[in-house]
PDB file of C-alpha atoms in Angstrom:
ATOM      1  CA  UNK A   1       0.000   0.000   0.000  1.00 49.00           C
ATOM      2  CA  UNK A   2       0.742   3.531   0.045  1.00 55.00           C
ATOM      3  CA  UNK A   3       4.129   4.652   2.191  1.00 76.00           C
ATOM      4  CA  UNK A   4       4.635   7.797   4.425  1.00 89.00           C
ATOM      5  CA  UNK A   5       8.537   8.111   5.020  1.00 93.00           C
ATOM      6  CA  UNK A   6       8.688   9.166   8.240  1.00 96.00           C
ATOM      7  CA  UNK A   7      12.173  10.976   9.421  1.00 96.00           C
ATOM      8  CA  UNK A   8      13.707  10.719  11.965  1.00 97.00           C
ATOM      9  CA  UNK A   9      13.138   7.258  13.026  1.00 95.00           C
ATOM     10  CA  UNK A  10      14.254   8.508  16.645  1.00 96.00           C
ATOM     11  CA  UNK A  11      15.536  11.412  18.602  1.00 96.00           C
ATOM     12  CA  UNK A  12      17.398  12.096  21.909  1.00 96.00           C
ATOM     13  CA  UNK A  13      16.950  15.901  22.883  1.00 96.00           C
ATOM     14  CA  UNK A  14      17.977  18.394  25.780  1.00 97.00           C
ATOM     15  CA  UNK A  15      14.776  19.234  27.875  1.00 97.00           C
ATOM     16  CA  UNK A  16      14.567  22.908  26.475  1.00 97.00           C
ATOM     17  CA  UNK A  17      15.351  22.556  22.826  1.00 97.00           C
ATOM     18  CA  UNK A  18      13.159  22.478  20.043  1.00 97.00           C
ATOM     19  CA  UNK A  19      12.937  19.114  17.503  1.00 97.00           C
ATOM     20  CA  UNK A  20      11.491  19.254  13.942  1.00 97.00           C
ATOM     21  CA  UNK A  21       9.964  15.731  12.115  1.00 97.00           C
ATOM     22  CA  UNK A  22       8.831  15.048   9.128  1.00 97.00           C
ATOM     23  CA  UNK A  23       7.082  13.162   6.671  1.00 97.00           C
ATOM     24  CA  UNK A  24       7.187  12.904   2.606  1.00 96.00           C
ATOM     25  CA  UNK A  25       5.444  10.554  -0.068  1.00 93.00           C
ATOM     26  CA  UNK A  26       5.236  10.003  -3.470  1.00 89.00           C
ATOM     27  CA  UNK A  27       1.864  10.359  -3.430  1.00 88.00           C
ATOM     28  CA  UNK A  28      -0.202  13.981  -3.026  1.00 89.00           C
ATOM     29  CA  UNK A  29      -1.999  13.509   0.196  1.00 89.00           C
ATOM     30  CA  UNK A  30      -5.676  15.968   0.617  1.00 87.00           C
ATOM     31  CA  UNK A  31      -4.898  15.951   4.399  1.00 90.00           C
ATOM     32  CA  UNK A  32      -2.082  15.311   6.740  1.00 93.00           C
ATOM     33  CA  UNK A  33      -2.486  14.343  10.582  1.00 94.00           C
ATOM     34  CA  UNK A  34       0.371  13.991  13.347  1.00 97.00           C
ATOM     35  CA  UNK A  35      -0.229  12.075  16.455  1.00 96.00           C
ATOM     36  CA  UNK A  36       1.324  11.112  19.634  1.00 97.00           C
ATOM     37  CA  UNK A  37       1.752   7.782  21.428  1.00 96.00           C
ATOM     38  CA  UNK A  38       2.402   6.989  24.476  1.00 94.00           C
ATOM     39  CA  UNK A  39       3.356   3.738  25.752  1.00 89.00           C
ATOM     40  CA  UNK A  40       0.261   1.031  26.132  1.00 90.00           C
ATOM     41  CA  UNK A  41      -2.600   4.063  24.970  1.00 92.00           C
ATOM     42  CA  UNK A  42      -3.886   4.822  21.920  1.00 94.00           C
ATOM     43  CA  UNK A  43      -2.741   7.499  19.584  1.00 94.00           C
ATOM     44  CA  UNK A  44      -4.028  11.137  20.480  1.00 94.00           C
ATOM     45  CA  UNK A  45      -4.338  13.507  17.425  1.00 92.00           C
ATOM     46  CA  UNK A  46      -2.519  16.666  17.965  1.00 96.00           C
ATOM     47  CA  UNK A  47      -2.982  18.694  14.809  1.00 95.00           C
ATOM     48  CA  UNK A  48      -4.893  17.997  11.759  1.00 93.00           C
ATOM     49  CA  UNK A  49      -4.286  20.006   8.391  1.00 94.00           C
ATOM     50  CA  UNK A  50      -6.203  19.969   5.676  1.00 91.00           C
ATOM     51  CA  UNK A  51      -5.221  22.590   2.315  1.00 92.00           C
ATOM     52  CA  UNK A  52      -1.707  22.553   0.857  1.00 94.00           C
ATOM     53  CA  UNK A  53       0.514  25.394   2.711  1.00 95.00           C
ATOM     54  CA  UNK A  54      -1.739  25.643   5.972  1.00 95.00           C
ATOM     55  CA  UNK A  55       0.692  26.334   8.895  1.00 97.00           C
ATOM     56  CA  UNK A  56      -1.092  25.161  12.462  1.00 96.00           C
ATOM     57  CA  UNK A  57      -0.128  25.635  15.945  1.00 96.00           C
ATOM     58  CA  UNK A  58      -1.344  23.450  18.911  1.00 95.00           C
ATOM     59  CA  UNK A  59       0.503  25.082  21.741  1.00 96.00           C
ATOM     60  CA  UNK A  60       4.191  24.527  21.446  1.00 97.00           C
ATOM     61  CA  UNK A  61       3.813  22.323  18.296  1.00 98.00           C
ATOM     62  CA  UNK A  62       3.560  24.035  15.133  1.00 98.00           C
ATOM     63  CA  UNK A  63       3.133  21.976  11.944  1.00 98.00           C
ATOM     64  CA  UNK A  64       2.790  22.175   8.167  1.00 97.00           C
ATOM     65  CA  UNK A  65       1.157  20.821   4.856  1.00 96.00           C
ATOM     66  CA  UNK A  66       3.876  21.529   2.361  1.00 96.00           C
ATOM     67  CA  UNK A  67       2.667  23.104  -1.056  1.00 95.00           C
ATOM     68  CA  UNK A  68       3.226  19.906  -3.257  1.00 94.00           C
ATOM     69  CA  UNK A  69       0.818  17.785  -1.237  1.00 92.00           C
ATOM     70  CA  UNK A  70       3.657  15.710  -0.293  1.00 93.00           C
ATOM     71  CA  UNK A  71       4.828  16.738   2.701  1.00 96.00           C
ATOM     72  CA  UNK A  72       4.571  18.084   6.221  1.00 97.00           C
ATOM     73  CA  UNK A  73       6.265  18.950   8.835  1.00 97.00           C
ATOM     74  CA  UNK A  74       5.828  19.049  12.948  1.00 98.00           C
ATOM     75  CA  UNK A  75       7.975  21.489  15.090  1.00 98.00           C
ATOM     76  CA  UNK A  76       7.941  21.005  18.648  1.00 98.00           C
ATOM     77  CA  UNK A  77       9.118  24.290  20.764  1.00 98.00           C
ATOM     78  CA  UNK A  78      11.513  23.994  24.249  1.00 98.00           C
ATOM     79  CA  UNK A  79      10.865  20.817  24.669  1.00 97.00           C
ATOM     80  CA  UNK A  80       9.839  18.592  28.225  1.00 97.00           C
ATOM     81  CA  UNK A  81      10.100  15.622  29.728  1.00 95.00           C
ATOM     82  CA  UNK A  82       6.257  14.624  28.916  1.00 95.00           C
ATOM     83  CA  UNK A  83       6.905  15.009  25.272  1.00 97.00           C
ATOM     84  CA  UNK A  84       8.371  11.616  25.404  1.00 97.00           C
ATOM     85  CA  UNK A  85       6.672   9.553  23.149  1.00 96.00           C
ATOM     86  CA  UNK A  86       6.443   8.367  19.269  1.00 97.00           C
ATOM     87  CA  UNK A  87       4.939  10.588  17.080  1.00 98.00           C
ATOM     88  CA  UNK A  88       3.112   9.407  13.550  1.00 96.00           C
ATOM     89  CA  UNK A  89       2.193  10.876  10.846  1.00 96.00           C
ATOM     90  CA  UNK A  90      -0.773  10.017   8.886  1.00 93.00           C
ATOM     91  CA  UNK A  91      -3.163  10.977   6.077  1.00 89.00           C
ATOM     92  CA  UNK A  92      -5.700   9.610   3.394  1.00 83.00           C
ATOM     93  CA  UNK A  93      -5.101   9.841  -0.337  1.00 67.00           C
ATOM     94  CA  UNK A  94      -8.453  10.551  -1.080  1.00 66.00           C
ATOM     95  CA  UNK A  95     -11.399  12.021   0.558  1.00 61.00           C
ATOM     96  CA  UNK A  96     -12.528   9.461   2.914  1.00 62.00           C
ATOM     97  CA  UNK A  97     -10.000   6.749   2.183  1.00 67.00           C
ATOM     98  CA  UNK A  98      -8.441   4.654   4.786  1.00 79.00           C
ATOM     99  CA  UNK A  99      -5.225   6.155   6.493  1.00 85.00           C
ATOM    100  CA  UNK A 100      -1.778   5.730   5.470  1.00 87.00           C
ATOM    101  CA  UNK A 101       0.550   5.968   8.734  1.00 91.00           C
ATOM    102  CA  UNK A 102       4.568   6.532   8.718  1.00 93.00           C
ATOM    103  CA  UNK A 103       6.968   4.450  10.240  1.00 93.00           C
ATOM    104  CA  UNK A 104       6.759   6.884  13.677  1.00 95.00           C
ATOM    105  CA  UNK A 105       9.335   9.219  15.609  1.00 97.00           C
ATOM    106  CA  UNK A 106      10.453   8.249  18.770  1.00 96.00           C
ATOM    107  CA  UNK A 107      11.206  10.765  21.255  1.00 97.00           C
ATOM    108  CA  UNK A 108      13.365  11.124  23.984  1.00 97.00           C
ATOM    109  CA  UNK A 109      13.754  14.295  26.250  1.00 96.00           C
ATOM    110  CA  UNK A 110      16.445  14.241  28.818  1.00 93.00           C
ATOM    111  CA  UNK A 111      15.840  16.490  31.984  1.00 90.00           C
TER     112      UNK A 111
ATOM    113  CA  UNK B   1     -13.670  16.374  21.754  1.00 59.00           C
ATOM    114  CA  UNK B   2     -14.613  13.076  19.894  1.00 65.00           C
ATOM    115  CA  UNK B   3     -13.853   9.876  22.320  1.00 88.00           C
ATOM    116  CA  UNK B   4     -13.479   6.677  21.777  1.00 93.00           C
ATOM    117  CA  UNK B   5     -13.753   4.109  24.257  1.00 94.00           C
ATOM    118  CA  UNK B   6     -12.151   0.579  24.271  1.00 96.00           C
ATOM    119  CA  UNK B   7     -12.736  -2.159  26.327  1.00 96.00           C
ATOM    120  CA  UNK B   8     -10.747  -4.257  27.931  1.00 97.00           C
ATOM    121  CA  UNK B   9      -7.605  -2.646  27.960  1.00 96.00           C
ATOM    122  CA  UNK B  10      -5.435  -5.649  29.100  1.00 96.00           C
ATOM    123  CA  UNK B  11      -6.369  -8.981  28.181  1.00 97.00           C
ATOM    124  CA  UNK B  12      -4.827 -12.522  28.907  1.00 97.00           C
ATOM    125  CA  UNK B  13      -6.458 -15.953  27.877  1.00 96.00           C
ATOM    126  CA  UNK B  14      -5.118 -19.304  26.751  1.00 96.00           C
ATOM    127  CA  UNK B  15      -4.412 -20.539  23.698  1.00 97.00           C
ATOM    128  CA  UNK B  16      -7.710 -21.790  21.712  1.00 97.00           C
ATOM    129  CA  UNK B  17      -9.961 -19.568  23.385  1.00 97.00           C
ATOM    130  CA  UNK B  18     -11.802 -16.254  21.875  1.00 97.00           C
ATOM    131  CA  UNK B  19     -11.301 -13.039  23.033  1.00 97.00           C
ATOM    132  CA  UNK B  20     -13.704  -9.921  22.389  1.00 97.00           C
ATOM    133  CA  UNK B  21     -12.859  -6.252  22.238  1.00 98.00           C
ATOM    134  CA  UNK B  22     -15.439  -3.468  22.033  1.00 97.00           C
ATOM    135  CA  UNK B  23     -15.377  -0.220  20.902  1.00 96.00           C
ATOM    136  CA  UNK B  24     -17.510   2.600  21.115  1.00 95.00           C
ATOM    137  CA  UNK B  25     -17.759   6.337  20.313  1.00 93.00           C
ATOM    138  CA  UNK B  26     -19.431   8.276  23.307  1.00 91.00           C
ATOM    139  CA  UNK B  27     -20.089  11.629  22.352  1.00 86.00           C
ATOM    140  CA  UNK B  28     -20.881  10.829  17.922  1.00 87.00           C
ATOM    141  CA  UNK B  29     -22.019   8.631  15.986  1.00 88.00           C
ATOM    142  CA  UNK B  30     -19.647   6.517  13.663  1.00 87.00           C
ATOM    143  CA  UNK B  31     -21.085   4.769  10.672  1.00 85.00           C
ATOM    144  CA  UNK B  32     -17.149   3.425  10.118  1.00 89.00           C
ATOM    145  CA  UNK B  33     -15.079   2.400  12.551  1.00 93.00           C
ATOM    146  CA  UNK B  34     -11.568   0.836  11.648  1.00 93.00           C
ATOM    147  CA  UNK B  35      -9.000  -1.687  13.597  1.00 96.00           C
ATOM    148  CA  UNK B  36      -5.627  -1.593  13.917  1.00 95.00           C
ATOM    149  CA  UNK B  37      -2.924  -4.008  14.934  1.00 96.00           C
ATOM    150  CA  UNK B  38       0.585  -2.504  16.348  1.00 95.00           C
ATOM    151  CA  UNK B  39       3.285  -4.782  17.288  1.00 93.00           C
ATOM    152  CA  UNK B  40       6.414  -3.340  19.475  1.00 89.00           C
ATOM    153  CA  UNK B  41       8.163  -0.654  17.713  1.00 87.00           C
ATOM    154  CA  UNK B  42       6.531  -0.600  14.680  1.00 91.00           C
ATOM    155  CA  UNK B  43       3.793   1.442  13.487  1.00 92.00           C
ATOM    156  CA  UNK B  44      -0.493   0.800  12.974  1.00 93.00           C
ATOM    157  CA  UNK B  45      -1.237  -1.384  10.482  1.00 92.00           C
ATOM    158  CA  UNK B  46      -5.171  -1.063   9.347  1.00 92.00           C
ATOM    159  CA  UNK B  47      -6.675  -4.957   9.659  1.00 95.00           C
ATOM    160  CA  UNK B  48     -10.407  -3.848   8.327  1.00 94.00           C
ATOM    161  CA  UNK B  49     -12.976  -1.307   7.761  1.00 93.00           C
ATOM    162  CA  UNK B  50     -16.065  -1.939  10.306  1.00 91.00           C
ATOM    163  CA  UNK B  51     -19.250  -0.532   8.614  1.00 87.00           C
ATOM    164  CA  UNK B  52     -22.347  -0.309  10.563  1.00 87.00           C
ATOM    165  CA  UNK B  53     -25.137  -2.683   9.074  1.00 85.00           C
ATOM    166  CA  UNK B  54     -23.284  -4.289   6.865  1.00 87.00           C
ATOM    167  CA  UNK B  55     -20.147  -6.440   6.480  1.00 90.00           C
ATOM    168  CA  UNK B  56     -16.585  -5.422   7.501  1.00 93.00           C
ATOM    169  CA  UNK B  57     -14.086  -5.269   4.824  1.00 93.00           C
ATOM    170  CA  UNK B  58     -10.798  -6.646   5.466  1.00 95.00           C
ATOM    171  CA  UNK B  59      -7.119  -5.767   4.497  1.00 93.00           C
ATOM    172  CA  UNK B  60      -5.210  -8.272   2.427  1.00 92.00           C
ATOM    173  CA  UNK B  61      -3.667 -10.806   4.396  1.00 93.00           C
ATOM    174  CA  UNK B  62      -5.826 -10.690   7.362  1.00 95.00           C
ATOM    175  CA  UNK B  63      -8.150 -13.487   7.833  1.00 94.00           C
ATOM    176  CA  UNK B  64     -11.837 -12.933   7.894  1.00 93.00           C
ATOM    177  CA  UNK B  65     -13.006 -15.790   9.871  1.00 95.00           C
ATOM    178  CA  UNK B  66     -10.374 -15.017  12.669  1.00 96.00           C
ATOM    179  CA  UNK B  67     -10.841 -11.776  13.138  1.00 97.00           C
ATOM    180  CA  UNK B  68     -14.786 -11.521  12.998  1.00 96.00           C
ATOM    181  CA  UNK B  69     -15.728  -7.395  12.842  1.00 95.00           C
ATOM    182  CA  UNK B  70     -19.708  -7.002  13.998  1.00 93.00           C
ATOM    183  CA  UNK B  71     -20.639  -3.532  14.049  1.00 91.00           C
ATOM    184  CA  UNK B  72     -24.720  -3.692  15.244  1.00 84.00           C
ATOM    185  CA  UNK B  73     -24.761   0.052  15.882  1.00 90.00           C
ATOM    186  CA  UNK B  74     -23.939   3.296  15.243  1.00 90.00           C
ATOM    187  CA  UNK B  75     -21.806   3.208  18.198  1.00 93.00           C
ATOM    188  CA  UNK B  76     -20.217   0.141  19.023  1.00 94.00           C
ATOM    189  CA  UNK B  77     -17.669  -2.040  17.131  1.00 95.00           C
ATOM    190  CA  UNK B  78     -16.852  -5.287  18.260  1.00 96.00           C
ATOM    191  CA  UNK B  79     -13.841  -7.232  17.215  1.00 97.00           C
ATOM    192  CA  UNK B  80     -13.477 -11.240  18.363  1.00 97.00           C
ATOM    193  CA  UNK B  81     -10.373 -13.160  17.884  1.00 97.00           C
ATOM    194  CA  UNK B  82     -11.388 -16.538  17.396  1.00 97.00           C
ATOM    195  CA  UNK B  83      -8.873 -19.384  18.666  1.00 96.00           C
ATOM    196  CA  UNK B  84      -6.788 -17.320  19.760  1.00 97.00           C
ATOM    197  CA  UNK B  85      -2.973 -18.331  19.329  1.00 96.00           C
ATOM    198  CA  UNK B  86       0.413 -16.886  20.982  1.00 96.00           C
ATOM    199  CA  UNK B  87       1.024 -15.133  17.366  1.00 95.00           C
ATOM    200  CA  UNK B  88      -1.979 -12.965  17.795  1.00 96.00           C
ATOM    201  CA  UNK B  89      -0.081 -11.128  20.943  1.00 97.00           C
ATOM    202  CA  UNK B  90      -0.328  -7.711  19.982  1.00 96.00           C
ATOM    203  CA  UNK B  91      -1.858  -4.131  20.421  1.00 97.00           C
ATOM    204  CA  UNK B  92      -5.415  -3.972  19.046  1.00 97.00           C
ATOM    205  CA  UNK B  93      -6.350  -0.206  18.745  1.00 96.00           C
ATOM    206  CA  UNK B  94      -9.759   0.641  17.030  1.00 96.00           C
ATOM    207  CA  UNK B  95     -10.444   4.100  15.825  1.00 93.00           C
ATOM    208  CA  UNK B  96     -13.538   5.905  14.376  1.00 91.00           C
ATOM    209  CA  UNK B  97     -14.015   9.165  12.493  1.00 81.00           C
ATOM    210  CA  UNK B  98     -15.850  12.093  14.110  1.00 74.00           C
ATOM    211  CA  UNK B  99     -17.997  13.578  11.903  1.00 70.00           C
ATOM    212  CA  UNK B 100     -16.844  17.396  10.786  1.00 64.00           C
ATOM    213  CA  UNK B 101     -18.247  19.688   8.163  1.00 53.00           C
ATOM    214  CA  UNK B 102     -17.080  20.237   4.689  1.00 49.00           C
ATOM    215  CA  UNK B 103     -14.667  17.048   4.144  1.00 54.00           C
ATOM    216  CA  UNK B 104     -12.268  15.051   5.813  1.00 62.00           C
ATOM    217  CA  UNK B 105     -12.282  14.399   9.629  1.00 71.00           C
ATOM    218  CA  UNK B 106      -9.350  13.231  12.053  1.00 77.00           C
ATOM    219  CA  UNK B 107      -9.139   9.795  13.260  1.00 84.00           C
ATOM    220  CA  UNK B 108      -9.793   9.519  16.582  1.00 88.00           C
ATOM    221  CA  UNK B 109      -8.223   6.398  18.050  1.00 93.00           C
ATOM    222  CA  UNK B 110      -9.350   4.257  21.539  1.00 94.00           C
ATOM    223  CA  UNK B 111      -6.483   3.089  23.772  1.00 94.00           C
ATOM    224  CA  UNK B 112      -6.386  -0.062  22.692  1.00 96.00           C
ATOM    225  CA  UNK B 113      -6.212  -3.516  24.066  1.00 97.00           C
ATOM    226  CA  UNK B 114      -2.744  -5.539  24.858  1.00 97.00           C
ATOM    227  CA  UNK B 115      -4.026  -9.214  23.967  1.00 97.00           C
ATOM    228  CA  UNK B 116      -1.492 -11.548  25.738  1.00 97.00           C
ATOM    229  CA  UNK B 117      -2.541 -15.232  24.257  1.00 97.00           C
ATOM    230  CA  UNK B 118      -0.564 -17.601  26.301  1.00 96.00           C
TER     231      UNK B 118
END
């Protein structure tokens, strides 16, 4: 099926300082939806976007829907400890199509 | 916000046994509902499509008459793994789409259920 490239596969950050993630396909995408995990739950959405260029903020987390349909992008801002967790990106093709997830980010934050 | 609620969230039974896993939206009504599978470190892999009054349609490679899908209302889901075996240890997260004007909704996702077959 349909691949999201998820990058990078992990990180190990300072408490304080900011982390970008990302996710590209081959494919144009209509939306594009980040989540987080935590360990043994479900994941939560955090942002969803949904026109090519829309830039969304959710607190500290900012993140994009690049103009080719291709892409997007999640920022997270001075970082903490309960940002720990793996974050996904997903998205339909198509208007009401089943979602595609990436491969996932895992997190660390070190106090 | 849209929640979806999944019960049980820990699960243990012996091998041979069935095992069955609800899921409901509280606060919407979800016509589709869709489960997932996760094993460790890897990402959600979409097993079938529950649609309300009818039948559920499956992904390739996931067996049908293992994994039966009954969705008998506009808010509940069920999912039953039939004789149950230690390869079907996994994460079983179920998800449904809250409804949201002028196209495409988020995917909002229950906490799943560890099934430990042993």
């Amino acid at each position: 099926g349909q691949q999201l490239n998820q990058s990078p596969q992990s990180m190990f950050i300072q408490e304080g300082e900011d982390v970008s993630m990302n996710c590209t396909s081959s494919s144009i995408f209509n939306t594009w939806l980040w989540y987080k995990q935590d360990p043994g739950e479900g994941p939560v959405l955090l942002i969803a976007l949904y026109k090519a260029g829309e830039l969304t903020s959710n607190g500290r987390l900012t993140a994009q829907f690049g103009i080719t349909r291709k892409d997007s992008f999640l920022n997270i801002s001075a970082s903490i400890p309960s940002d720990v967790g793996i974050y996904f990106c997903a998205g339909p093709r198509t208007s009401g199509s089943r979602l595609t997830f990436g491969e996932g980010t895992q997190l660390t934050v070190n106090p | 916000g849209a929640v979806v609620s999944q019960h049980p969230s820990r699960v243990i039974c012996k091998s041979g046994t069935s095992v069955k896993i609800e899921c409901r939206s509280l606060d919407f009504q979800a016509t589709t509902m869709f489960w997932y599978r996760q094993f460790p470190k890897q990402s959600l892999m979409l097993m079938a499509t529950s649609n309300e009054g009818s039948k559920a349609t499956y992904e390739q490679g996931v067996e049908k008459d293992k994994f039966l899908i009954n969705h008998a209302s506009l808010t509940l889901s069920t999912l039953t793994v039939t004789s149950a075996h230690p390869e079907d240890s996994s994460f079983y997260i179920c998800s449904a789409r809250a409804p949201r004007q002028g196209g495409n909704s988020p995917l909002h996702f229950g906490n799943g259920t560890r099934l430990t077959v042993t």
